[in-house]
GROMACS .gro file of C-alpha atoms in nm:
model
  477
    1MET     CA    1   0.000   0.000   0.000
    2SER     CA    2   0.177   0.311  -0.125
    3GLY     CA    3   0.172   0.644   0.057
    4ALA     CA    4   0.062   0.825  -0.254
    5GLY     CA    5  -0.233   0.596  -0.294
    6ARG     CA    6  -0.313   0.639   0.076
    7PHE     CA    7  -0.367   1.017   0.069
    8GLU     CA    8  -0.497   1.050  -0.285
    9ALA     CA    9  -0.853   0.963  -0.190
   10HIS     CA   10  -0.858   1.224   0.087
   11ASP     CA   11  -0.660   1.511  -0.062
   12GLU     CA   12  -0.739   1.487  -0.431
   13PRO     CA   13  -0.981   1.770  -0.516
   14ASP     CA   14  -1.042   1.646  -0.870
   15LYS     CA   15  -1.268   1.349  -0.784
   16PRO     CA   16  -1.584   1.488  -0.618
   17ASP     CA   17  -1.813   1.274  -0.835
   18GLU     CA   18  -1.638   0.956  -0.733
   19TRP     CA   19  -1.684   1.042  -0.364
   20GLU     CA   20  -2.052   1.122  -0.414
   21GLN     CA   21  -2.101   0.790  -0.594
   22TRP     CA   22  -1.930   0.605  -0.306
   23GLU     CA   23  -2.142   0.784  -0.047
   24ASP     CA   24  -2.459   0.697  -0.239
   25SER     CA   25  -2.364   0.331  -0.263
   26GLU     CA   26  -2.245   0.299   0.096
   27GLY     CA   27  -2.526   0.505   0.248
   28THR     CA   28  -2.444   0.586   0.605
   29GLY     CA   29  -2.196   0.305   0.642
   30ALA     CA   30  -1.900   0.534   0.695
   31ASN     CA   31  -2.088   0.721   0.967
   32GLU     CA   32  -2.198   0.398   1.127
   33ALA     CA   33  -1.841   0.274   1.130
   34TYR     CA   34  -1.730   0.605   1.284
   35GLY     CA   35  -1.993   0.588   1.550
   36ASP     CA   36  -1.957   0.216   1.627
   37PRO     CA   37  -1.605   0.075   1.587
   38GLY     CA   38  -1.731  -0.277   1.649
   39ALA     CA   39  -1.963  -0.258   1.354
   40ALA     CA   40  -1.678  -0.143   1.133
   41ASP     CA   41  -1.459  -0.436   1.241
   42ALA     CA   42  -1.736  -0.685   1.180
   43ASP     CA   43  -1.799  -0.540   0.838
   44ARG     CA   44  -1.431  -0.566   0.746
   45ASP     CA   45  -1.410  -0.922   0.866
   46GLY     CA   46  -1.711  -1.016   0.662
   47ALA     CA   47  -1.552  -0.872   0.347
   48GLY     CA   48  -1.233  -1.062   0.389
   49GLY     CA   49  -1.070  -0.857   0.661
   50ALA     CA   50  -0.777  -0.629   0.633
   51ASP     CA   51  -0.556  -0.909   0.503
   52SER     CA   52  -0.779  -1.029   0.219
   53GLY     CA   53  -0.677  -0.983  -0.138
   54GLY     CA   54  -0.745  -0.689  -0.354
   55GLY     CA   55  -0.416  -0.505  -0.311
   56GLY     CA   56  -0.359  -0.156  -0.185
   57GLY     CA   57  -0.634  -0.015  -0.400
   58GLY     CA   58  -0.887  -0.212  -0.198
   59ASP     CA   59  -0.806  -0.007   0.112
   60ARG     CA   60  -0.975   0.303  -0.026
   61PRO     CA   61  -1.296   0.364  -0.211
   62GLY     CA   62  -1.249   0.441  -0.569
   63GLY     CA   63  -0.910   0.271  -0.573
   64GLU     CA   64  -0.764   0.137  -0.891
   65GLY     CA   65  -0.944  -0.173  -1.015
   66ASP     CA   66  -1.226  -0.147  -0.757
   67GLY     CA   67  -1.568  -0.003  -0.817
   68PRO     CA   68  -1.716   0.236  -0.572
   69GLY     CA   69  -1.960  -0.028  -0.451
   70HIS     CA   70  -1.707  -0.314  -0.411
   71GLY     CA   71  -1.419  -0.160  -0.218
   72ARG     CA   72  -1.370  -0.190   0.154
   73ARG     CA   73  -1.452   0.105   0.383
   74PRO     CA   74  -1.159   0.328   0.483
   75ARG     CA   75  -0.984   0.233   0.802
   76ILE     CA   76  -0.991   0.604   0.911
   77PRO     CA   77  -1.363   0.686   0.917
   78MET     CA   78  -1.481   1.004   0.752
   79PRO     CA   79  -1.650   1.280   0.956
   80ARG     CA   80  -2.019   1.252   1.002
   81VAL     CA   81  -2.234   1.428   0.751
   82SER     CA   82  -2.435   1.710   0.915
   83VAL     CA   83  -2.795   1.765   0.822
   84GLU     CA   84  -2.718   2.131   0.755
   85ASP     CA   85  -2.466   2.027   0.482
   86THR     CA   86  -2.715   1.820   0.284
   87GLY     CA   87  -2.947   2.105   0.190
   88ARG     CA   88  -3.242   1.911   0.322
   89PRO     CA   89  -3.501   2.086   0.544
   90LEU     CA   90  -3.432   2.069   0.915
   91PRO     CA   91  -3.674   1.870   1.126
   92GLU     CA   92  -3.924   2.065   1.331
   93PRO     CA   93  -3.826   2.093   1.699
   94THR     CA   94  -4.045   1.884   1.917
   95GLU     CA   95  -4.164   2.028   2.245
   96PRO     CA   96  -4.234   1.803   2.537
   97ALA     CA   97  -4.602   1.765   2.592
   98ALA     CA   98  -4.725   1.966   2.889
   99THR     CA   99  -4.870   1.737   3.141
  100ALA     CA  100  -5.124   1.889   3.377
  101PRO     CA  101  -5.067   1.802   3.740
  102VAL     CA  102  -5.301   1.536   3.859
  103PRO     CA  103  -5.493   1.660   4.165
  104LEU     CA  104  -5.429   1.460   4.474
  105GLU     CA  105  -5.708   1.283   4.654
  106LEU     CA  106  -5.689   1.458   4.991
  107PRO     CA  107  -5.943   1.475   5.272
  108HIS     CA  108  -6.119   1.801   5.358
  109ASP     CA  109  -5.916   1.864   5.674
  110VAL     CA  110  -5.585   1.837   5.488
  111LEU     CA  111  -5.705   2.066   5.210
  112ARG     CA  112  -5.817   2.326   5.463
  113ALA     CA  113  -5.479   2.308   5.635
  114LEU     CA  114  -5.309   2.375   5.298
  115LEU     CA  115  -5.495   2.703   5.242
  116GLY     CA  116  -5.225   2.910   5.416
  117ALA     CA  117  -4.946   2.759   5.209
  118TRP     CA  118  -5.159   2.800   4.894
  119ALA     CA  119  -5.212   3.171   4.968
  120LEU     CA  120  -4.834   3.211   4.999
  121ALA     CA  121  -4.777   3.014   4.674
  122ALA     CA  122  -4.578   2.756   4.871
  123CYS     CA  123  -4.770   2.443   4.758
  124SER     CA  124  -4.649   2.192   4.502
  125ALA     CA  125  -4.820   2.177   4.164
  126ALA     CA  126  -5.025   1.872   4.263
  127GLU     CA  127  -5.128   2.029   4.594
  128THR     CA  128  -5.221   2.356   4.423
  129ALA     CA  129  -5.439   2.168   4.175
  130ALA     CA  130  -5.609   1.977   4.456
  131VAL     CA  131  -5.675   2.295   4.660
  132GLU     CA  132  -5.810   2.492   4.364
  133GLU     CA  133  -6.036   2.207   4.260
  134HIS     CA  134  -6.166   2.191   4.617
  135LEU     CA  135  -6.229   2.568   4.631
  136GLY     CA  136  -6.476   2.534   4.346
  137THR     CA  137  -6.697   2.306   4.552
  138CYS     CA  138  -6.650   2.427   4.913
  139GLY     CA  139  -6.778   2.778   4.990
  140ALA     CA  140  -6.634   2.791   5.342
  141CYS     CA  141  -6.282   2.713   5.222
  142ALA     CA  142  -6.322   2.960   4.934
  143ASP     CA  143  -6.405   3.242   5.179
  144GLU     CA  144  -6.111   3.147   5.399
  145ALA     CA  145  -5.878   3.138   5.097
  146LEU     CA  146  -5.992   3.487   4.995
  147ARG     CA  147  -5.920   3.627   5.342
  148LEU     CA  148  -5.576   3.465   5.345
  149ARG     CA  149  -5.488   3.608   5.003
  150GLU     CA  150  -5.582   3.959   5.122
  151ALA     CA  151  -5.367   3.912   5.430
  152VAL     CA  152  -5.071   3.810   5.214
  153GLY     CA  153  -5.113   4.131   5.015
  154LEU     CA  154  -5.073   4.332   5.335
  155LEU     CA  155  -4.755   4.143   5.423
  156HIS     CA  156  -4.590   4.244   5.093
  157GLN     CA  157  -4.689   4.612   5.091
  158SER     CA  158  -4.407   4.819   4.943
  159GLU     CA  159  -4.279   5.101   5.163
  160SER     CA  160  -3.992   5.346   5.145
  161LEU     CA  161  -3.682   5.258   5.343
  162ASP     CA  162  -3.635   5.622   5.444
  163LEU     CA  163  -3.746   5.695   5.800
  164ASP     CA  164  -4.024   5.941   5.864
  165PRO     CA  165  -3.856   6.271   5.963
  166ALA     CA  166  -4.116   6.312   6.240
  167LEU     CA  167  -4.040   5.966   6.385
  168ARG     CA  168  -3.784   6.094   6.636
  169THR     CA  169  -4.026   6.359   6.765
  170ARG     CA  170  -4.310   6.111   6.805
  171VAL     CA  171  -4.093   5.859   6.986
  172LEU     CA  172  -3.959   6.122   7.227
  173GLU     CA  173  -4.305   6.260   7.294
  174SER     CA  174  -4.439   5.912   7.364
  175CYS     CA  175  -4.150   5.838   7.603
  176LEU     CA  176  -4.186   6.170   7.783
  177GLU     CA  177  -4.560   6.119   7.826
  178ARG     CA  178  -4.499   5.784   7.995
  179ARG     CA  179  -4.213   5.912   8.210
  180PRO     CA  180  -4.171   6.291   8.231
  181PRO     CA  181  -3.808   6.404   8.280
  182SER     CA  182  -3.705   6.530   8.621
  183ILE     CA  183  -3.524   6.821   8.449
  184PRO     CA  184  -3.708   6.899   8.122
  185VAL     CA  185  -3.559   7.089   7.830
  186PRO     CA  186  -3.723   7.433   7.804
  187GLY     CA  187  -3.961   7.467   7.512
  188TRP     CA  188  -3.761   7.756   7.367
  189ALA     CA  189  -3.449   7.532   7.355
  190ALA     CA  190  -3.627   7.239   7.189
  191PRO     CA  191  -3.573   7.361   6.826
  192TYR     CA  192  -3.197   7.385   6.882
  193ASP     CA  193  -3.188   7.045   7.050
  194ALA     CA  194  -3.381   6.887   6.760
  195GLU     CA  195  -3.183   7.050   6.478
  196ALA     CA  196  -2.848   6.966   6.638
  197ALA     CA  197  -2.957   6.604   6.673
  198ARG     CA  198  -3.071   6.588   6.309
  199LEU     CA  199  -2.743   6.734   6.186
  200ASP     CA  200  -2.546   6.493   6.403
  201ALA     CA  201  -2.740   6.202   6.249
  202LEU     CA  202  -2.642   6.328   5.902
  203LEU     CA  203  -2.276   6.352   6.002
  204GLN     CA  204  -2.284   5.999   6.139
  205ASP     CA  205  -2.392   5.865   5.799
  206ILE     CA  206  -2.126   6.026   5.580
  207GLY     CA  207  -1.786   5.871   5.509
  208ASP     CA  208  -1.439   6.005   5.584
  209SER     CA  209  -1.382   6.138   5.232
  210GLU     CA  210  -1.711   6.331   5.235
  211TRP     CA  211  -1.590   6.547   5.521
  212HIS     CA  212  -1.370   6.719   5.263
  213ALA     CA  213  -1.652   6.768   5.010
  214PRO     CA  214  -1.665   7.134   4.895
  215VAL     CA  215  -1.943   7.348   5.041
  216ARG     CA  216  -2.020   7.709   4.949
  217LEU     CA  217  -2.164   7.923   5.228
  218ARG     CA  218  -2.398   8.188   5.085
  219TRP     CA  219  -2.544   8.506   5.232
  220PHE     CA  220  -2.636   8.866   5.136
  221ALA     CA  221  -2.416   9.164   5.220
  222ALA     CA  222  -2.493   9.522   5.106
  223ASP     CA  223  -2.779   9.390   4.891
  224ALA     CA  224  -2.543   9.163   4.697
  225ALA     CA  225  -2.503   8.786   4.704
  226THR     CA  226  -2.182   8.678   4.879
  227SER     CA  227  -2.028   8.336   4.925
  228ARG     CA  228  -1.736   8.164   5.091
  229ARG     CA  229  -1.592   7.829   4.991
  230THR     CA  230  -1.515   7.568   5.257
  231THR     CA  231  -1.569   7.198   5.328
  232VAL     CA  232  -1.815   6.991   5.530
  233ALA     CA  233  -1.572   6.991   5.820
  234GLY     CA  234  -1.526   7.366   5.778
  235VAL     CA  235  -1.903   7.418   5.815
  236ILE     CA  236  -1.905   7.226   6.146
  237ALA     CA  237  -1.607   7.434   6.262
  238HIS     CA  238  -1.809   7.746   6.173
  239LEU     CA  239  -2.106   7.625   6.381
  240LEU     CA  240  -1.874   7.535   6.669
  241SER     CA  241  -1.721   7.884   6.666
  242VAL     CA  242  -2.050   8.079   6.654
  243ASP     CA  243  -2.226   7.853   6.906
  244GLY     CA  244  -1.939   7.947   7.134
  245LEU     CA  245  -2.101   8.292   7.172
  246VAL     CA  246  -2.393   8.125   7.350
  247ALA     CA  247  -2.154   7.913   7.553
  248VAL     CA  248  -1.969   8.224   7.677
  249ALA     CA  249  -2.301   8.386   7.775
  250LEU     CA  250  -2.383   8.078   7.984
  251GLY     CA  251  -2.042   8.077   8.152
  252LEU     CA  252  -1.910   7.775   7.961
  253ASP     CA  253  -1.570   7.740   7.796
  254ASP     CA  254  -1.517   7.921   7.469
  255PRO     CA  255  -1.408   7.667   7.201
  256LEU     CA  256  -1.214   7.943   7.026
  257ALA     CA  257  -0.995   8.017   7.329
  258GLU     CA  258  -0.789   7.701   7.294
  259ALA     CA  259  -0.776   7.722   6.912
  260VAL     CA  260  -0.633   8.077   6.901
  261GLU     CA  261  -0.432   8.057   7.224
  262GLY     CA  262  -0.141   8.301   7.216
  263SER     CA  263  -0.248   8.465   6.888
  264GLY     CA  264  -0.424   8.771   7.032
  265ASP     CA  265  -0.774   8.869   7.138
  266ILE     CA  266  -1.069   8.649   7.056
  267PRO     CA  267  -1.300   8.807   6.795
  268VAL     CA  268  -1.665   8.868   6.879
  269GLY     CA  269  -1.849   8.867   6.545
  270PRO     CA  270  -1.962   8.534   6.394
  271ALA     CA  271  -1.765   8.576   6.070
  272ALA     CA  272  -1.449   8.695   6.247
  273ARG     CA  273  -1.464   8.405   6.493
  274THR     CA  274  -1.499   8.155   6.211
  275GLU     CA  275  -1.209   8.300   6.013
  276ALA     CA  276  -0.993   8.299   6.327
  277TYR     CA  277  -1.072   7.933   6.393
  278TRP     CA  278  -0.993   7.836   6.033
  279ARG     CA  279  -0.661   8.027   6.042
  280ALA     CA  280  -0.561   7.873   6.374
  281SER     CA  281  -0.606   7.519   6.245
  282HIS     CA  282  -0.270   7.370   6.146
  283PHE     CA  283  -0.447   7.139   5.898
  284PRO     CA  284  -0.785   7.169   5.726
  285PRO     CA  285  -1.062   7.058   5.965
  286ASN     CA  286  -1.166   6.695   5.932
  287ARG     CA  287  -1.420   6.469   6.099
  288SER     CA  288  -1.247   6.516   6.434
  289VAL     CA  289  -1.432   6.848   6.467
  290ARG     CA  290  -1.760   6.663   6.510
  291ALA     CA  291  -1.685   6.548   6.866
  292PRO     CA  292  -1.624   6.896   7.018
  293TRP     CA  293  -1.922   7.043   6.830
  294ARG     CA  294  -2.151   6.765   6.950
  295GLU     CA  295  -2.023   6.792   7.308
  296GLN     CA  296  -2.080   7.167   7.306
  297THR     CA  297  -2.441   7.130   7.187
  298HIS     CA  298  -2.506   6.885   7.471
  299HIS     CA  299  -2.352   7.125   7.723
  300LEU     CA  300  -2.567   7.413   7.599
  301VAL     CA  301  -2.894   7.219   7.620
  302ARG     CA  302  -2.801   7.068   7.957
  303THR     CA  303  -2.704   7.405   8.102
  304VAL     CA  304  -3.023   7.588   8.000
  305SER     CA  305  -3.224   7.292   8.129
  306PHE     CA  306  -3.061   7.306   8.474
  307THR     CA  307  -3.075   7.685   8.486
  308GLY     CA  308  -3.447   7.690   8.407
  309GLY     CA  309  -3.644   7.999   8.315
  310GLY     CA  310  -3.387   8.235   8.462
  311ALA     CA  311  -3.138   8.161   8.184
  312GLY     CA  312  -3.375   8.292   7.920
  313ARG     CA  313  -3.335   8.649   8.047
  314ARG     CA  314  -2.965   8.656   7.960
  315THR     CA  315  -2.840   8.817   7.641
  316VAL     CA  316  -2.591   8.693   7.383
  317SER     CA  317  -2.366   8.945   7.209
  318TYR     CA  318  -2.303   8.902   6.836
  319GLY     CA  319  -2.073   9.204   6.818
  320ASP     CA  320  -2.298   9.446   6.629
  321PHE     CA  321  -2.617   9.344   6.808
  322GLU     CA  322  -2.748   9.139   7.097
  323LEU     CA  323  -3.021   8.879   7.129
  324PRO     CA  324  -3.197   8.736   7.431
  325LEU     CA  325  -3.076   8.386   7.508
  326GLN     CA  326  -3.408   8.235   7.398
  327ASP     CA  327  -3.386   8.408   7.060
  328ALA     CA  328  -3.014   8.330   7.032
  329LEU     CA  329  -3.078   7.955   7.068
  330LEU     CA  330  -3.359   7.985   6.814
  331ASP     CA  331  -3.117   8.164   6.581
  332ARG     CA  332  -2.863   7.885   6.631
  333ALA     CA  333  -3.131   7.625   6.551
  334PHE     CA  334  -3.204   7.813   6.227
  335GLU     CA  335  -2.835   7.825   6.134
  336CYS     CA  336  -2.796   7.457   6.219
  337TRP     CA  337  -3.077   7.364   5.979
  338VAL     CA  338  -2.957   7.595   5.700
  339HIS     CA  339  -2.599   7.467   5.713
  340ALA     CA  340  -2.721   7.108   5.744
  341GLU     CA  341  -2.895   7.160   5.410
  342ASP     CA  342  -2.569   7.299   5.267
  343ILE     CA  343  -2.390   6.984   5.379
  344ALA     CA  344  -2.670   6.757   5.254
  345ASP     CA  345  -2.653   6.918   4.909
  346ALA     CA  346  -2.276   6.871   4.900
  347VAL     CA  347  -2.290   6.498   4.982
  348ASP     CA  348  -2.621   6.426   4.803
  349TYR     CA  349  -2.810   6.340   5.120
  350PRO     CA  350  -3.189   6.378   5.162
  351TYR     CA  351  -3.278   6.635   5.427
  352GLU     CA  352  -3.620   6.753   5.538
  353PRO     CA  353  -3.724   7.092   5.684
  354PRO     CA  354  -3.773   7.124   6.061
  355ALA     CA  355  -4.092   7.026   6.238
  356PRO     CA  356  -4.370   7.279   6.161
  357ARG     CA  357  -4.391   7.412   6.519
  358HIS     CA  358  -4.013   7.470   6.522
  359LEU     CA  359  -4.021   7.628   6.178
  360ASN     CA  360  -4.299   7.861   6.294
  361ARG     CA  361  -4.078   7.986   6.578
  362MET     CA  362  -3.789   8.052   6.338
  363ILE     CA  363  -4.017   8.250   6.106
  364ASP     CA  364  -4.154   8.443   6.402
  365LEU     CA  365  -3.800   8.539   6.509
  366ALA     CA  366  -3.722   8.669   6.158
  367ALA     CA  367  -4.051   8.864   6.146
  368ARG     CA  368  -3.976   9.026   6.485
  369MET     CA  369  -3.628   9.127   6.368
  370LEU     CA  370  -3.744   9.286   6.040
  371PRO     CA  371  -3.847   9.627   6.185
  372LYS     CA  372  -3.500   9.679   6.339
  373VAL     CA  373  -3.330   9.572   6.019
  374LEU     CA  374  -3.545   9.817   5.821
  375ALA     CA  375  -3.439  10.097   6.055
  376VAL     CA  376  -3.070  10.008   6.015
  377ARG     CA  377  -3.105  10.001   5.638
  378ARG     CA  378  -3.262  10.347   5.639
  379ARG     CA  379  -2.979  10.484   5.853
  380THR     CA  380  -2.717  10.337   5.617
  381GLY     CA  381  -2.896  10.462   5.305
  382LEU     CA  382  -2.987  10.116   5.170
  383SER     CA  383  -3.358  10.203   5.181
  384ALA     CA  384  -3.547  10.529   5.176
  385PRO     CA  385  -3.845  10.630   5.391
  386GLY     CA  386  -4.184  10.568   5.239
  387ARG     CA  387  -4.358  10.832   5.037
  388THR     CA  388  -4.611  10.877   5.315
  389PRO     CA  389  -4.429  10.772   5.634
  390HIS     CA  390  -4.647  10.732   5.939
  391LEU     CA  391  -4.416  10.808   6.228
  392ALA     CA  392  -4.576  10.708   6.555
  393VAL     CA  393  -4.483  10.712   6.920
  394ALA     CA  394  -4.360  10.391   7.077
  395GLY     CA  395  -4.637  10.136   7.106
  396ALA     CA  396  -4.873  10.318   6.864
  397PRO     CA  397  -4.990  10.163   6.536
  398GLY     CA  398  -4.801  10.259   6.223
  399ARG     CA  399  -4.778  10.192   5.852
  400SER     CA  400  -4.757   9.813   5.813
  401LEU     CA  401  -4.699   9.528   5.568
  402ARG     CA  402  -4.885   9.199   5.603
  403LEU     CA  403  -4.648   8.904   5.577
  404GLU     CA  404  -4.844   8.585   5.498
  405ILE     CA  405  -4.652   8.259   5.528
  406GLU     CA  406  -4.808   7.953   5.368
  407GLY     CA  407  -4.740   7.584   5.417
  408LEU     CA  408  -4.518   7.455   5.698
  409GLY     CA  409  -4.499   7.687   5.997
  410GLY     CA  410  -4.744   7.923   5.834
  411GLY     CA  411  -4.913   8.227   5.983
  412GLU     CA  412  -4.951   8.603   5.940
  413TRP     CA  413  -4.740   8.887   6.077
  414LEU     CA  414  -4.794   9.264   6.053
  415ILE     CA  415  -4.453   9.430   6.005
  416PRO     CA  416  -4.428   9.799   6.108
  417LEU     CA  417  -4.241   9.981   5.833
  418ASP     CA  418  -4.149  10.325   5.973
  419SER     CA  419  -4.031  10.256   6.329
  420PRO     CA  420  -3.923   9.948   6.524
  421ALA     CA  421  -4.112  10.083   6.823
  422ALA     CA  422  -4.441  10.105   6.634
  423VAL     CA  423  -4.703   9.833   6.633
  424GLY     CA  424  -4.821   9.662   6.319
  425SER     CA  425  -5.179   9.753   6.235
  426ALA     CA  426  -5.427   9.614   5.985
  427ASP     CA  427  -5.586   9.960   5.961
  428HIS     CA  428  -5.256  10.103   5.835
  429GLU     CA  429  -5.171   9.813   5.600
  430VAL     CA  430  -5.012   9.936   5.275
  431ALA     CA  431  -4.883   9.608   5.125
  432HIS     CA  432  -4.927   9.232   5.139
  433ILE     CA  433  -4.670   8.959   5.064
  434ALA     CA  434  -4.736   8.585   5.047
  435LEU     CA  435  -4.450   8.331   5.063
  436ASP     CA  436  -4.399   7.965   5.137
  437GLY     CA  437  -4.256   7.898   5.483
  438VAL     CA  438  -3.942   7.718   5.365
  439GLU     CA  439  -3.891   7.973   5.087
  440PHE     CA  440  -3.905   8.260   5.336
  441CYS     CA  441  -3.644   8.090   5.554
  442ARG     CA  442  -3.418   8.043   5.253
  443LEU     CA  443  -3.461   8.413   5.175
  444ALA     CA  444  -3.363   8.498   5.533
  445ALA     CA  445  -3.062   8.267   5.497
  446GLY     CA  446  -2.945   8.443   5.179
  447HIS     CA  447  -3.002   8.138   4.960
  448VAL     CA  448  -3.277   8.301   4.750
  449SER     CA  449  -3.263   8.647   4.595
  450PRO     CA  450  -3.533   8.898   4.702
  451GLN     CA  451  -3.651   8.938   4.343
  452GLU     CA  452  -3.738   8.567   4.319
  453ALA     CA  453  -3.880   8.506   4.666
  454ALA     CA  454  -4.234   8.643   4.682
  455ALA     CA  455  -4.507   8.422   4.541
  456GLY     CA  456  -4.765   8.702   4.561
  457GLN     CA  457  -4.741   9.073   4.635
  458VAL     CA  458  -5.000   9.350   4.644
  459GLY     CA  459  -4.969   9.715   4.743
  460ASP     CA  460  -4.683   9.960   4.787
  461ARG     CA  461  -4.397   9.832   4.571
  462GLU     CA  462  -4.132  10.027   4.762
  463ALA     CA  463  -4.246   9.880   5.093
  464ILE     CA  464  -4.248   9.530   4.947
  465ARG     CA  465  -3.897   9.572   4.811
  466ASP     CA  466  -3.765   9.709   5.140
  467VAL     CA  467  -3.908   9.417   5.340
  468LEU     CA  468  -3.776   9.154   5.100
  469PHE     CA  469  -3.426   9.301   5.099
  470ALA     CA  470  -3.440   9.343   5.477
  471ALA     CA  471  -3.524   8.974   5.508
  472ALA     CA  472  -3.224   8.885   5.291
  473SER     CA  473  -3.009   9.116   5.510
  474LEU     CA  474  -3.082   8.890   5.807
  475SER     CA  475  -2.841   8.639   5.656
  476ARG     CA  476  -2.477   8.625   5.753
  477MET     CA  477  -2.189   8.384   5.728
   0.00000   0.00000   0.00000
């Protein structure tokens, strides 16, 4: 058997007809031999075996002297012929026949016991078929199954994972009703206590890297928007520094004293104190500032609680002006909320406004401060007296603007326009402004421009403008 004759049948491209004729005569024999070696051996033995005569040409189909139908099959079987290569249509795929579950023959008591699992879709197919067949004939079980299905729907009710912002207040109120505190927190200190706790909860949730997220503090100065760039930690340092004014008024340690030790006098104004604290820090503030700020808030609330009503008569100096302690803590609660929103925006954290009763007190403080701010603006030339000023003696009614606050913390306030000592009067009302409660607070914080704040305004345009700009002037760093 020559090598040339061995590979000629496989590699010779000029004999396609001879191969087709061999495949037609042999049928699927080559494939059968490839798939079953025993069958191929038996076939070769029946034809005379590998050692029978016929020469080398008999070892390959189409060899010399052998017809395509008389030669022995090749010892190396050919690859199987795929159906796709024949050009014939492919057979249709057969799907297994769906067999319906055969209901089980179960007694009534067992079927009734399966109703709970059926309502939860925890039965097997056969059990489900048995229960559903039974429900068509037993009215009592059908009613029970309906009640169970409705109960399952209540178990899977979708709810938000975010906690209700009023949850903390409700829990505390419920606890205090059951067991009143021996030393209660004064009502006028409750807004500061609540806002400090909410901000502390926000700080607890953020990561180390987010303490260095950029924050831009915004306020109005000389009727122009002003801003200062800092970080989340810088904002907490700012709150720590300004809250120190209240701490000093209560006889507590000033947090700025240790920070600026040996560098001169301690500033009095909020902005100056903050800048001094930032300059005195050897490194940019980080999350370590949270602990002293939180401890100071606890000391403030604890001190006013132990002092009682007498502490509320003290005053807190802000440098250019003073506030009673009660109003100062309310002012600090407002600043705590405003800067908490600044931090929440910087770290993409959801943050809700204060409780309505606390928000109402913050709005009331701003409304009570507006007449004094209007007087200061007139003295500095930022606003002019009205065309028809109604100067009145202290305690007498004067020209007024009605401030209507809608939504959370809503209410109405009559703002005297010509003198801080005058009393707002509906009989002397010359203008009316309507704003949303949260929007008014953002105006007072310097986060909204006066031109964009009022939702509705009627009356003296000059008076309306003066009040809106005076509200924006309440903001500070």
